[in-house]
Coordinates of C-alpha atoms in Angstrom, one line a residue:
M62 CA -0.1 0.0 0.3
L63 CA 3.0 1.6 1.1
I64 CA 4.2 1.8 -2.3
Q65 CA 1.4 2.3 -4.4
Y66 CA 0.4 5.6 -2.8
F67 CA 4.4 7.1 -3.3
T68 CA 3.9 6.3 -6.5
S69 CA 0.2 7.7 -7.5
Y70 CA 2.1 11.3 -5.3
Y71 CA 4.6 11.6 -7.3
T72 CA 3.1 10.4 -10.7
R73 CA 0.3 12.9 -10.4
S74 CA 3.9 15.2 -9.4
F75 CA 5.4 14.8 -12.3
K76 CA 2.5 15.0 -14.9
A77 CA 2.2 18.3 -13.6
S78 CA 5.2 19.4 -13.8
S79 CA 5.7 17.8 -17.4
R80 CA 6.2 21.8 -18.8
D81 CA 9.4 22.2 -17.2
G82 CA 11.8 19.9 -18.4
S83 CA 14.5 20.0 -16.0
K84 CA 11.6 19.0 -13.2
N85 CA 10.8 16.4 -14.8
V86 CA 14.5 14.1 -13.8
S87 CA 14.8 15.4 -10.9
T88 CA 10.8 14.4 -10.2
L89 CA 12.5 11.0 -11.4
R90 CA 14.4 10.8 -9.4
V91 CA 12.9 11.8 -5.8
V92 CA 10.8 8.4 -7.3
F93 CA 13.1 6.3 -7.7
G94 CA 14.5 7.1 -4.4
V95 CA 11.8 6.9 -2.4
L96 CA 10.1 3.5 -4.1
L97 CA 13.2 2.4 -3.8
F98 CA 13.8 3.2 -0.3
A99 CA 10.3 1.5 -0.2
A100 CA 10.6 -1.6 -1.7
V101 CA 13.8 -2.5 1.7
F102 CA 12.5 -2.3 4.2
V103 CA 8.6 -2.8 3.6
S104 CA 8.7 -5.6 1.6
G105 CA 10.0 -9.1 2.9
P106 CA 11.0 -10.6 6.0
P107 CA 14.3 -9.3 7.3
V108 CA 18.1 -10.3 6.2
P109 CA 19.1 -13.5 8.5
A110 CA 21.2 -13.3 10.7
Q111 CA 24.1 -15.7 9.2
E112 CA 23.5 -12.7 5.9
S113 CA 24.9 -10.1 7.9
Q114 CA 28.0 -12.0 9.5
G115 CA 29.2 -12.8 5.5
Y116 CA 27.2 -15.8 5.4
R117 CA 28.3 -17.3 2.1
L118 CA 26.0 -19.6 -0.6
A119 CA 26.9 -23.6 -0.5
P120 CA 25.9 -26.7 -2.4
G121 CA 22.3 -27.1 -1.1
D122 CA 21.2 -23.9 -0.1
R123 CA 17.9 -22.5 -2.1
V124 CA 17.6 -19.0 -2.9
A125 CA 14.4 -16.5 -3.6
V126 CA 14.8 -14.4 -6.3
R127 CA 13.6 -11.2 -7.1
V128 CA 13.9 -8.9 -10.5
L129 CA 12.5 -5.5 -10.1
S130 CA 13.2 -2.8 -12.9
W131 CA 12.2 1.7 -12.5
N132 CA 10.4 2.0 -16.3
A133 CA 10.8 5.9 -16.2
L134 CA 8.0 5.5 -19.5
T135 CA 5.3 4.2 -17.6
V136 CA 6.8 5.8 -14.2
Q137 CA 6.8 3.1 -11.9
F138 CA 8.6 -0.5 -11.5
E139 CA 7.7 -3.7 -13.2
T140 CA 8.4 -6.6 -12.2
Y141 CA 10.3 -9.8 -14.5
D142 CA 8.4 -12.5 -12.9
A143 CA 9.2 -15.2 -14.9
L144 CA 12.6 -14.7 -13.8
A145 CA 11.6 -14.9 -10.0
G146 CA 11.9 -18.0 -8.0
T147 CA 13.4 -20.3 -5.8
F148 CA 16.3 -21.9 -7.0
A149 CA 18.7 -24.5 -5.8
L150 CA 22.8 -25.2 -5.4
D151 CA 23.6 -27.5 -7.9
P152 CA 26.6 -29.9 -5.9
N153 CA 28.5 -27.6 -8.7
G154 CA 27.8 -24.9 -6.5
Q155 CA 25.8 -23.1 -9.6
L156 CA 22.7 -21.5 -9.9
A157 CA 20.0 -22.5 -12.9
L158 CA 18.8 -19.7 -13.5
P159 CA 16.0 -18.0 -16.6
L160 CA 17.4 -16.5 -19.0
L161 CA 21.2 -15.9 -17.5
G162 CA 21.6 -20.2 -17.2
P163 CA 24.5 -22.1 -14.4
V164 CA 25.6 -18.6 -12.5
D165 CA 29.1 -20.1 -9.6
A166 CA 26.6 -19.1 -6.9
A167 CA 29.1 -21.2 -4.1
G168 CA 31.5 -19.2 -1.8
V169 CA 28.8 -15.6 -3.0
M170 CA 27.4 -14.0 -0.2
P171 CA 23.8 -12.9 -1.1
G172 CA 24.0 -8.9 -0.8
V173 CA 27.6 -9.6 -3.4
L174 CA 25.3 -12.3 -5.9
S175 CA 22.6 -9.5 -6.0
E176 CA 24.7 -7.0 -7.5
Q177 CA 26.4 -9.8 -10.1
L178 CA 22.9 -11.0 -10.7
A179 CA 21.8 -7.6 -11.8
E180 CA 24.7 -6.5 -14.0
L181 CA 24.1 -10.1 -15.8
Y182 CA 20.5 -8.9 -16.2
R183 CA 20.9 -5.9 -17.3
G184 CA 23.5 -6.8 -20.3
R185 CA 21.1 -9.9 -21.0
L186 CA 17.8 -7.1 -21.0
G187 CA 19.2 -5.1 -22.6
L188 CA 18.4 -2.1 -19.8
A189 CA 20.6 0.9 -18.8
D190 CA 20.1 0.8 -15.9
A191 CA 20.5 -2.2 -13.8
P192 CA 17.1 -3.5 -12.1
S193 CA 17.0 -4.7 -8.7
V194 CA 17.5 -8.0 -8.4
T195 CA 16.9 -9.4 -4.0
V196 CA 18.1 -12.5 -3.1
E197 CA 17.1 -14.2 0.0
I198 CA 17.7 -17.8 1.6
A199 CA 14.8 -19.3 1.3
E200 CA 15.8 -22.3 2.8
F201 CA 19.8 -23.7 4.2
G202 CA 21.6 -26.6 4.1
P203 CA 21.1 -29.4 6.3
V204 CA 22.9 -30.1 9.2
F205 CA 24.0 -33.8 10.1
V206 CA 23.8 -34.9 13.9
L207 CA 25.7 -39.0 14.3
G208 CA 26.9 -40.8 16.8
D209 CA 24.9 -41.6 20.8
V210 CA 21.7 -40.1 19.8
A211 CA 18.5 -42.2 19.5
R212 CA 18.6 -40.7 16.2
P213 CA 20.7 -40.1 14.1
G214 CA 20.8 -38.6 10.6
Q215 CA 19.7 -35.0 8.5
Y216 CA 17.7 -32.2 9.6
D217 CA 16.5 -29.2 8.1
Y218 CA 19.0 -26.1 9.1
A219 CA 16.9 -22.7 10.8
P220 CA 19.2 -19.7 11.8
R221 CA 20.9 -19.4 14.9
L222 CA 20.7 -23.5 15.8
N223 CA 22.3 -24.8 18.3
V224 CA 24.0 -27.9 19.4
I225 CA 21.4 -29.2 21.9
Q226 CA 18.3 -27.8 19.8
A227 CA 19.8 -30.1 17.1
F228 CA 20.6 -33.3 19.5
A229 CA 17.2 -32.2 20.7
L230 CA 15.8 -33.1 16.9
A231 CA 18.1 -35.9 16.7
G232 CA 15.8 -37.4 20.3
G233 CA 18.2 -36.9 22.9
T234 CA 20.5 -40.2 23.9
Y235 CA 20.7 -43.6 22.6
R236 CA 19.5 -45.2 25.9
L237 CA 18.9 -48.1 24.8
A238 CA 21.8 -50.3 27.0
E239 CA 22.4 -47.1 29.1
T240 CA 19.1 -48.1 31.5
Q241 CA 17.1 -50.9 33.3
Q242 CA 13.8 -49.7 31.9
G243 CA 15.7 -49.6 27.3
A244 CA 16.4 -53.2 28.5
L245 CA 13.7 -54.1 29.4
S246 CA 11.8 -53.2 26.6
S247 CA 15.1 -54.9 24.3
A248 CA 14.3 -57.7 26.0
I249 CA 10.2 -57.4 25.7
R250 CA 10.8 -56.6 22.0
S251 CA 13.4 -59.4 21.4
A252 CA 10.6 -61.6 22.9
G253 CA 7.9 -60.5 20.5
N254 CA 10.0 -60.7 17.8
L255 CA 10.9 -64.4 18.2
E256 CA 7.8 -65.6 18.4
E257 CA 6.2 -63.7 15.3
I258 CA 9.2 -65.3 14.0
G259 CA 8.1 -68.6 15.4
I260 CA 5.1 -68.1 13.3
D261 CA 7.0 -67.1 10.4
L262 CA 9.0 -70.1 10.1
A263 CA 6.5 -72.3 10.7
R264 CA 3.8 -71.4 8.0
E265 CA 6.9 -71.4 5.5
R266 CA 7.7 -74.7 6.6
M267 CA 4.3 -76.1 6.1
T268 CA 5.2 -73.8 2.6
L269 CA 7.9 -76.3 1.8
A270 CA 6.4 -79.6 2.6
R271 CA 3.4 -78.5 -0.3
L272 CA 5.7 -77.6 -2.6
E273 CA 7.5 -80.2 -2.3
A274 CA 4.8 -82.6 -2.5
E275 CA 3.2 -80.7 -6.3
M276 CA 7.0 -80.8 -7.1
N277 CA 7.4 -84.3 -7.1
E278 CA 3.8 -84.6 -8.5
A279 CA 2.4 -86.7 -5.6
E280 CA -2.1 -87.4 -5.6
S281 CA -2.1 -86.3 -1.5
F282 CA -0.9 -83.9 0.8
P283 CA -0.2 -86.1 3.9
M284 CA 0.2 -83.4 7.1
P285 CA 3.8 -83.2 7.3
E286 CA 6.3 -83.6 10.2
V287 CA 7.9 -79.8 11.0
P288 CA 8.2 -78.6 14.3
E289 CA 5.0 -77.4 16.3
H290 CA 3.5 -74.2 16.4
P291 CA 4.0 -71.3 18.8
D292 CA 0.0 -71.2 19.0
G293 CA -0.5 -74.8 19.1
S294 CA -1.8 -77.9 17.4
A295 CA -4.8 -75.9 16.6
A296 CA -3.1 -73.4 14.8
Q297 CA -1.0 -75.5 13.3
E298 CA -3.6 -77.5 11.5
A299 CA -5.6 -74.5 10.3
L300 CA -2.4 -73.7 8.5
Y301 CA -1.9 -77.2 7.2
A302 CA -6.2 -77.1 6.3
Q303 CA -5.1 -74.0 4.2
E304 CA -1.8 -75.3 2.1
L305 CA -4.2 -78.7 1.7
G306 CA -7.0 -76.5 -0.1
L307 CA -4.2 -74.5 -2.6
F308 CA -2.7 -77.6 -3.2
E309 CA -5.6 -79.0 -4.1
S310 CA -6.6 -75.9 -6.1
R311 CA -3.4 -75.6 -8.5
Q312 CA -4.0 -79.7 -8.9
A313 CA -7.2 -79.7 -9.9
R314 CA -6.1 -76.1 -11.9
I315 CA -4.0 -78.4 -14.0
E316 CA -5.7 -81.6 -14.5
T317 CA -9.2 -79.1 -15.5
A318 CA -6.3 -77.7 -18.3
L319 CA -5.3 -80.8 -19.5
E320 CA -8.7 -82.3 -19.9
S321 CA -9.4 -79.2 -21.9
L322 CA -6.4 -79.9 -24.4
S323 CA -7.4 -84.3 -24.5
E324 CA -10.7 -83.3 -25.4
E325 CA -10.1 -80.8 -28.2
R326 CA -7.6 -84.1 -29.9
V327 CA -10.1 -86.2 -29.5
L328 CA -12.1 -83.7 -31.6
H329 CA -9.2 -83.3 -34.4
E330 CA -8.3 -86.9 -34.2
A331 CA -11.9 -88.0 -35.4
E332 CA -11.6 -84.9 -38.1
V333 CA -8.0 -86.6 -39.2
S334 CA -9.9 -90.9 -39.8
S335 CA -13.1 -88.1 -41.2
L336 CA -10.8 -86.6 -43.5
Q337 CA -9.2 -90.0 -44.1
E338 CA -12.2 -91.8 -45.0
K339 CA -13.3 -88.4 -47.2
L340 CA -9.9 -88.5 -49.0
G341 CA -10.6 -92.1 -49.7
G342 CA -13.3 -92.5 -51.8
I343 CA -12.6 -89.1 -53.5
E344 CA -9.1 -91.0 -55.0
R345 CA -11.5 -93.4 -56.0
Q346 CA -13.7 -91.5 -57.7
L347 CA -11.0 -89.8 -59.0
E348 CA -9.7 -92.9 -60.4
L349 CA -12.4 -94.2 -62.6
M350 CA -13.4 -90.4 -63.0
R351 CA -9.1 -90.7 -65.3
E352 CA -10.8 -94.3 -66.3
S353 CA -13.5 -93.0 -68.6
V354 CA -12.1 -89.3 -69.0
G355 CA -9.2 -91.8 -71.1
N356 CA -12.0 -94.1 -72.5
M357 CA -14.2 -90.8 -74.1
E358 CA -10.7 -89.4 -75.8
T359 CA -10.6 -93.0 -77.7
L360 CA -14.1 -93.0 -78.5
R361 CA -13.8 -88.8 -79.7
E362 CA -10.9 -90.0 -81.9
R363 CA -12.4 -93.0 -83.5
G364 CA -15.5 -90.0 -83.7
L365 CA -17.7 -92.5 -81.6
A366 CA -18.5 -89.8 -78.9
R367 CA -18.3 -85.8 -79.6
S368 CA -16.3 -83.3 -77.8
P369 CA -19.4 -82.1 -75.7
A370 CA -19.2 -85.6 -73.8
L371 CA -15.7 -84.9 -73.5
V372 CA -15.2 -81.7 -71.6
D373 CA -17.6 -82.8 -69.4
L374 CA -15.9 -86.0 -67.9
Q375 CA -13.0 -83.1 -67.8
R376 CA -14.6 -80.9 -66.1
T377 CA -16.1 -83.3 -63.1
Q378 CA -12.3 -84.9 -63.2
I379 CA -10.9 -80.8 -62.2
E380 CA -13.7 -80.6 -59.5
L381 CA -12.5 -84.2 -58.0
E382 CA -9.0 -83.3 -57.8
A383 CA -9.7 -79.8 -56.5
R384 CA -12.0 -81.9 -53.5
E385 CA -8.8 -84.4 -53.4
L386 CA -6.6 -80.6 -51.8
D387 CA -8.8 -79.6 -49.7
A388 CA -9.7 -82.8 -48.3
Q389 CA -5.3 -83.1 -48.2
T390 CA -5.1 -79.1 -47.6
G391 CA -7.4 -80.1 -44.0
L392 CA -6.5 -83.7 -43.0
F393 CA -2.9 -81.8 -42.8
R394 CA -3.7 -78.9 -41.3
A395 CA -5.9 -81.2 -38.0
R396 CA -2.5 -83.3 -38.1
Q397 CA -0.6 -80.2 -37.2
Q398 CA -3.7 -78.6 -34.8
I399 CA -2.7 -82.2 -32.3
S400 CA 0.7 -81.4 -32.3
E401 CA 0.5 -78.1 -31.4
L402 CA -2.0 -79.1 -28.7
E403 CA 0.6 -81.8 -27.6
R404 CA 3.3 -79.3 -27.3
D405 CA 1.0 -76.8 -25.0
A406 CA 0.1 -79.8 -22.6
N407 CA 4.0 -80.2 -22.4
D408 CA 4.8 -76.8 -22.2
L409 CA 1.8 -76.2 -19.5
L410 CA 3.7 -79.4 -17.3
T411 CA 6.9 -78.0 -18.0
G412 CA 6.1 -74.2 -16.4
R413 CA 3.6 -75.5 -14.1
R414 CA 7.2 -77.3 -12.9
L415 CA 9.2 -74.4 -12.9
Q416 CA 7.0 -72.5 -11.5
V417 CA 7.1 -74.7 -8.1
L418 CA 10.6 -74.8 -8.5
Q419 CA 11.2 -71.1 -8.0
E420 CA 8.6 -71.6 -5.5
L421 CA 10.6 -74.2 -4.1
Q422 CA 13.7 -71.8 -4.1
T423 CA 12.6 -68.7 -2.6
S424 CA 10.0 -70.9 0.2
Q425 CA 14.4 -73.1 1.0
S426 CA 15.6 -68.8 0.7
Q427 CA 13.0 -67.3 3.4
I428 CA 13.6 -70.4 5.8
D429 CA 17.2 -69.8 5.7
R430 CA 16.3 -65.8 6.5
L431 CA 13.8 -66.4 9.2
E432 CA 16.2 -69.1 10.7
T433 CA 18.9 -66.3 10.5
R434 CA 17.1 -63.8 12.0
R435 CA 15.8 -66.3 14.9
D436 CA 18.9 -67.1 15.9
M437 CA 20.1 -63.4 16.0
T438 CA 16.8 -62.1 17.8
R439 CA 17.5 -64.9 21.0
Q440 CA 21.1 -63.2 21.1
L441 CA 19.7 -60.2 21.3
L442 CA 17.0 -61.9 24.3
A443 CA 19.7 -63.3 26.0
G444 CA 22.4 -60.0 25.5
A445 CA 18.7 -57.8 27.1
E446 CA 18.8 -60.4 30.0
I447 CA 22.4 -59.9 30.6
L448 CA 22.1 -57.0 30.3
L449 CA 19.3 -56.2 33.2
A450 CA 21.0 -58.7 35.8
E451 CA 24.1 -56.6 35.2
E452 CA 22.4 -53.2 35.5
E453 CA 20.7 -54.7 39.0
E454 CA 23.8 -55.1 40.0
E455 CA 25.8 -52.1 39.5
G456 CA 23.0 -49.1 39.6
E457 CA 22.9 -46.6 36.4
A458 CA 26.2 -45.4 36.1
Q459 CA 27.0 -41.3 35.9
S460 CA 27.3 -39.5 32.2
S461 CA 28.2 -36.6 30.3
L462 CA 27.4 -35.5 27.3
E463 CA 30.5 -34.6 24.9
F464 CA 29.4 -33.0 21.1
V465 CA 32.5 -32.0 18.6
I466 CA 31.5 -30.5 15.2
L467 CA 33.0 -30.7 12.2
R468 CA 32.5 -28.3 9.6
D469 CA 34.3 -28.0 6.4
D470 CA 35.5 -24.4 5.7
G471 CA 36.5 -25.5 1.7
S472 CA 40.4 -26.2 2.9
G473 CA 39.3 -29.7 4.9
Q474 CA 37.4 -30.9 7.7
R475 CA 37.8 -29.1 10.4
R476 CA 37.2 -30.0 14.2
I477 CA 35.3 -27.6 16.9
P478 CA 35.1 -28.9 20.4
A479 CA 31.8 -27.3 21.7
T480 CA 28.8 -27.0 24.0
E481 CA 25.5 -26.7 24.3
S482 CA 25.3 -23.0 23.5
T483 CA 27.3 -23.6 20.2
L484 CA 25.6 -22.3 16.7
L485 CA 25.8 -24.2 14.4
E486 CA 26.1 -23.5 10.6
P487 CA 24.8 -25.5 7.2
R488 CA 26.6 -29.0 6.5
D489 CA 27.6 -29.4 10.2
V490 CA 28.5 -32.5 11.5
L491 CA 27.3 -33.2 14.6
R492 CA 28.9 -35.9 16.9
V493 CA 27.2 -36.9 20.0
T494 CA 29.4 -38.8 22.5
V495 CA 28.4 -40.0 26.3
L496 CA 30.8 -40.2 28.3
T497 CA 30.8 -42.9 31.8
E498 CA 32.6 -41.5 35.2
S499 CA 35.8 -44.6 33.8
E500 CA 36.4 -42.4 31.1

């Protein structure tokens, strides 16, 4: 609103003094000065503290860029919306900006980058004066928290983020092995995981027994001898009933498919038999017709028969030969379809065997993984029980925290001892170590 007020006021002043050319320049300068003051001090949030302290951009930062220029003809500021936006520094430290392309920005302060972009846009846009370019940090690079924390990893940076705040973001100290409550929670989780693994193992072993029966082309699938289900015999019988139903349904499906192929083959074999009989009759008729045509040709040569009668016999002979060819073609096609049905039946059986073999391998691999998890969980459970026993005897040990910042200043990574109030910078690595009394 303030910018619009000054623009309106000084536009009227400019038009009122348009008869005096010397006043135009003065008026324009006043307008430009006032609006520039308003644009800088009225719009947008304050510059972050890091920038005032000489913060230099680095890969991972995101900056907001806006471009504004003064139009002396319309006596108002023009914004270049197509050039504005939020842009991220790539791993090479460059900003991909509209019209300019890649621009080196790593190691440059936002204020200095604003001046550089203003000159670059002045040249590309063909302006007499450089436009006003603002560069604000929209998002800093992350910080990383490692060591004895509950959730080590990457976290978003915020201005004036200190060590204790980052430590809190990472969930505080990792206490699983330090308190009795943590050891007890570990024991409870391990016991629950062990039971889940036992259920999965029982199910997978039942599946493996069913697949082995299918691979051996067994006609039945009796109850296999597998370790008892953790939930008892009723749960094991339910698993067996489920796998038995799957075994029978897959058997029925393959048998139905084979039966369908067999029925289709019977039809084609009947067609072959019919065509063979038909072909035999045509061949006999054709043999008699050829004999009749030969006799008729002899009579015509002696003048005892007319040519039209010979032509009729020859036409009948040609029709019989065509019928013979059709019968032979149909017979060949029917025999070919029988061969294809035999191939389909073989492919069906081979494909099913390959599928069962793949499922068998997957099931065996899953059992191996579950058994490995079971053994590791048992070890964790035993370790948690040992911790519980030790903590009951010794109690909780006194401990303190040590903070170290790993910071890359361009010449290499430095180790910086830190306290809870030490401020972090983007891309810092905070390492937290818990020190006991003995350490």
